C-alpha positions as a LaTeX table, in Angstrom:
\begin{tabular}{lrrr}
\hline
Residue & $x$ (\AA) & $y$ (\AA) & $z$ (\AA) \\
\hline
Asp1 & 0.00 & 0.00 & 0.00 \\
Ser2 & 1.78 & 3.14 & $-1.23$ \\
Glu3 & $-0.16$ & 5.50 & 1.05 \\
Ser4 & 1.00 & 3.75 & 4.23 \\
Glu5 & 4.54 & 3.58 & 2.82 \\
Phe6 & 4.45 & 7.33 & 2.19 \\
Asp7 & 3.09 & 7.90 & 5.69 \\
Tyr8 & 5.90 & 5.77 & 7.12 \\
Met9 & 8.58 & 7.62 & 5.13 \\
Gly10 & 7.04 & 10.93 & 6.16 \\
Arg11 & 7.29 & 9.87 & 9.79 \\
Val12 & 10.90 & 8.79 & 9.35 \\
Arg13 & 11.78 & 12.12 & 7.74 \\
Gly14 & 9.93 & 13.98 & 10.48 \\
Thr15 & 11.73 & 12.02 & 13.19 \\
Leu16 & 15.12 & 12.64 & 11.57 \\
Ala17 & 14.34 & 16.35 & 11.21 \\
Ala18 & 13.31 & 16.52 & 14.88 \\
Phe19 & 16.53 & 14.75 & 15.89 \\
Ala20 & 18.61 & 17.16 & 13.78 \\
Gly21 & 16.76 & 20.03 & 15.43 \\
Ala22 & 17.54 & 18.61 & 18.88 \\
Ile23 & 21.24 & 18.41 & 17.98 \\
Cys24 & 21.17 & 22.04 & 16.82 \\
Val25 & 19.43 & 23.16 & 20.02 \\
Ala26 & 22.01 & 21.27 & 22.11 \\
Leu27 & 24.85 & 22.97 & 20.21 \\
Thr28 & 23.15 & 26.34 & 20.66 \\
Ile29 & 22.83 & 25.78 & 24.41 \\
Ile30 & 26.49 & 24.84 & 24.73 \\
Val31 & 27.75 & 27.78 & 22.65 \\
Ile32 & 25.57 & 30.32 & 24.48 \\
Arg33 & 26.69 & 28.89 & 27.82 \\
Lys34 & 30.35 & 29.02 & 26.71 \\
Met35 & 30.03 & 32.70 & 25.73 \\
Gly36 & 28.48 & 33.44 & 29.11 \\
Lys37 & 28.00 & 37.07 & 29.96 \\
Ser38 & 30.90 & 38.24 & 27.79 \\
Val39 & 28.38 & 39.13 & 25.06 \\
Asn40 & 25.11 & 40.92 & 25.77 \\
Tyr41 & 22.18 & 38.59 & 25.18 \\
Leu42 & 20.60 & 41.04 & 22.72 \\
Ile43 & 23.74 & 40.99 & 20.55 \\
Ser44 & 23.57 & 37.19 & 20.54 \\
Ile45 & 19.91 & 37.39 & 19.47 \\
Trp46 & 20.79 & 39.89 & 16.73 \\
Tyr47 & 23.36 & 37.51 & 15.23 \\
Tyr48 & 20.90 & 34.64 & 15.59 \\
Ser49 & 18.28 & 36.65 & 13.67 \\
Met50 & 20.62 & 37.85 & 10.94 \\
Thr51 & 21.99 & 34.34 & 10.39 \\
Gly52 & 18.41 & 33.04 & 10.26 \\
Ile53 & 17.46 & 35.62 & 7.64 \\
Ile54 & 20.46 & 34.81 & 5.44 \\
Leu55 & 19.95 & 31.04 & 5.69 \\
Ser56 & 16.21 & 31.40 & 5.07 \\
Val57 & 16.79 & 33.47 & 1.93 \\
Ile58 & 19.20 & 30.82 & 0.65 \\
Ala59 & 16.82 & 27.95 & 1.47 \\
Val60 & 13.81 & 29.66 & $-0.09$ \\
Ser61 & 15.83 & 30.52 & $-3.19$ \\
Val62 & 17.12 & 26.97 & $-3.61$ \\
Thr63 & 13.63 & 25.45 & $-3.20$ \\
His64 & 11.95 & 28.14 & $-5.35$ \\
Glu65 & 9.33 & 28.80 & $-2.66$ \\
Trp66 & 9.19 & 32.61 & $-2.96$ \\
Arg67 & 5.50 & 33.23 & $-2.42$ \\
Leu68 & 3.43 & 34.93 & 0.22 \\
Pro69 & 1.11 & 32.78 & 2.30 \\
Asn70 & $-2.63$ & 33.13 & 2.00 \\
Cys71 & $-4.16$ & 36.15 & 3.69 \\
Gly72 & $-5.74$ & 35.87 & 7.09 \\
Met73 & $-4.82$ & 33.25 & 9.63 \\
Asp74 & $-1.79$ & 31.88 & 7.78 \\
Arg75 & 0.00 & 35.21 & 7.98 \\
Ala76 & $-1.12$ & 35.73 & 11.58 \\
Phe77 & 0.24 & 32.28 & 12.50 \\
Leu78 & 3.57 & 33.03 & 10.78 \\
Ile79 & 3.88 & 36.28 & 12.72 \\
Leu80 & 3.02 & 34.41 & 15.93 \\
Ile81 & 5.72 & 31.83 & 15.13 \\
Gly82 & 8.27 & 34.62 & 14.63 \\
Val83 & 7.36 & 36.49 & 17.81 \\
Ser84 & 7.17 & 33.39 & 20.03 \\
Gly85 & 10.36 & 31.95 & 18.52 \\
Met86 & 12.24 & 35.20 & 19.10 \\
Leu87 & 10.97 & 35.48 & 22.69 \\
Ser88 & 11.92 & 31.85 & 23.25 \\
Gln89 & 15.46 & 32.49 & 22.06 \\
Ile90 & 15.75 & 35.65 & 24.18 \\
Phe91 & 14.63 & 33.80 & 27.32 \\
Leu92 & 16.85 & 30.81 & 26.54 \\
Thr93 & 19.90 & 33.01 & 26.02 \\
Lys94 & 19.28 & 35.00 & 29.20 \\
Ala95 & 18.64 & 31.80 & 31.20 \\
Leu96 & 21.90 & 30.27 & 29.97 \\
Gln97 & 23.80 & 33.39 & 31.03 \\
Ile98 & 22.36 & 33.09 & 34.53 \\
Glu99 & 22.13 & 29.31 & 35.07 \\
Lys100 & 24.13 & 26.24 & 34.04 \\
Ala101 & 23.17 & 24.37 & 30.88 \\
Gly102 & 21.84 & 21.28 & 32.72 \\
Pro103 & 18.97 & 22.93 & 34.63 \\
Val104 & 18.02 & 25.03 & 31.60 \\
Ala105 & 17.91 & 21.95 & 29.37 \\
Leu106 & 15.84 & 20.15 & 32.01 \\
Met107 & 13.32 & 22.99 & 32.03 \\
Arg108 & 13.11 & 22.79 & 28.25 \\
Thr109 & 11.63 & 19.29 & 28.55 \\
Thr110 & 8.40 & 20.93 & 29.71 \\
Asp111 & 7.97 & 21.90 & 26.04 \\
Val112 & 6.39 & 18.49 & 25.43 \\
Leu113 & 3.70 & 18.88 & 28.07 \\
Leu114 & 3.00 & 22.46 & 27.08 \\
Ala115 & 2.69 & 21.45 & 23.43 \\
Phe116 & 0.13 & 18.78 & 24.36 \\
Leu117 & $-1.82$ & 21.23 & 26.51 \\
Leu118 & $-1.85$ & 23.99 & 23.89 \\
Gln119 & $-2.78$ & 21.56 & 21.10 \\
Tyr120 & $-5.73$ & 20.44 & 23.19 \\
Leu121 & $-6.82$ & 23.97 & 24.11 \\
Phe122 & $-6.49$ & 25.54 & 20.65 \\
Phe123 & $-7.06$ & 22.66 & 18.23 \\
Asn124 & $-9.02$ & 20.19 & 20.36 \\
Tyr125 & $-6.37$ & 17.59 & 19.52 \\
Ile126 & $-6.30$ & 14.76 & 22.03 \\
Pro127 & $-2.93$ & 12.99 & 22.21 \\
Thr128 & $-2.79$ & 9.19 & 22.39 \\
Trp129 & $-2.21$ & 7.40 & 25.67 \\
Trp130 & 1.23 & 6.39 & 24.40 \\
Ser131 & 2.15 & 10.03 & 23.82 \\
Leu132 & 0.87 & 11.06 & 27.23 \\
Gly133 & 2.72 & 8.15 & 28.87 \\
Gly134 & 5.97 & 9.12 & 27.17 \\
Ala135 & 5.55 & 12.77 & 28.16 \\
Leu136 & 4.81 & 11.71 & 31.72 \\
Cys137 & 7.98 & 9.58 & 31.83 \\
Val138 & 10.07 & 12.49 & 30.61 \\
Thr139 & 8.45 & 14.89 & 33.08 \\
Ile140 & 8.82 & 12.55 & 36.07 \\
Ser141 & 12.47 & 11.84 & 35.18 \\
Thr142 & 13.21 & 15.53 & 34.75 \\
Thr143 & 11.50 & 16.42 & 38.01 \\
Gly144 & 13.42 & 13.67 & 39.81 \\
Ile145 & 16.75 & 14.91 & 38.48 \\
Ala146 & 15.91 & 18.52 & 39.40 \\
Ile147 & 14.86 & 17.53 & 42.95 \\
Arg148 & 17.97 & 15.41 & 43.43 \\
Lys149 & 20.18 & 18.25 & 42.20 \\
Trp150 & 18.38 & 20.73 & 44.45 \\
Tyr151 & 18.82 & 18.47 & 47.51 \\
Ser152 & 22.53 & 18.01 & 46.74 \\
Ile153 & 22.98 & 21.80 & 46.61 \\
Val154 & 20.99 & 22.41 & 49.82 \\
Ser155 & 22.77 & 19.75 & 51.87 \\
\hline
\end{tabular}
């Protein structure tokens, strides 16, 4: 069945893309943490934005996808993506200048639960029990590590 094969390949590509994204986020966290407070967080964000613009122009040119999205909600969603992504990077950069990479990365695992919650609230999408179980495992593990680390600092 070619449709299920396409669906499978789409999932594989999506999983690989997510893994590549996770590697890039990990590298970003390490580099920002290495720079520390020697560079103002807004300068870091400026370079992040400029690099993103240049790489986006190249990618859109190579794929020949120069076209505006449909009017209305598509454009509003794209603006929301830009604003929330920029705020996310600002907060991540500032957090990494204040705190070590480990606790910041642990806090980032709450992204999964928040994504499930927001998908449910805005799109009425109900995740599967497997997805919820996996998110719960990640959250419990993260919470356990954070509590253990906190107790080791306090005592």
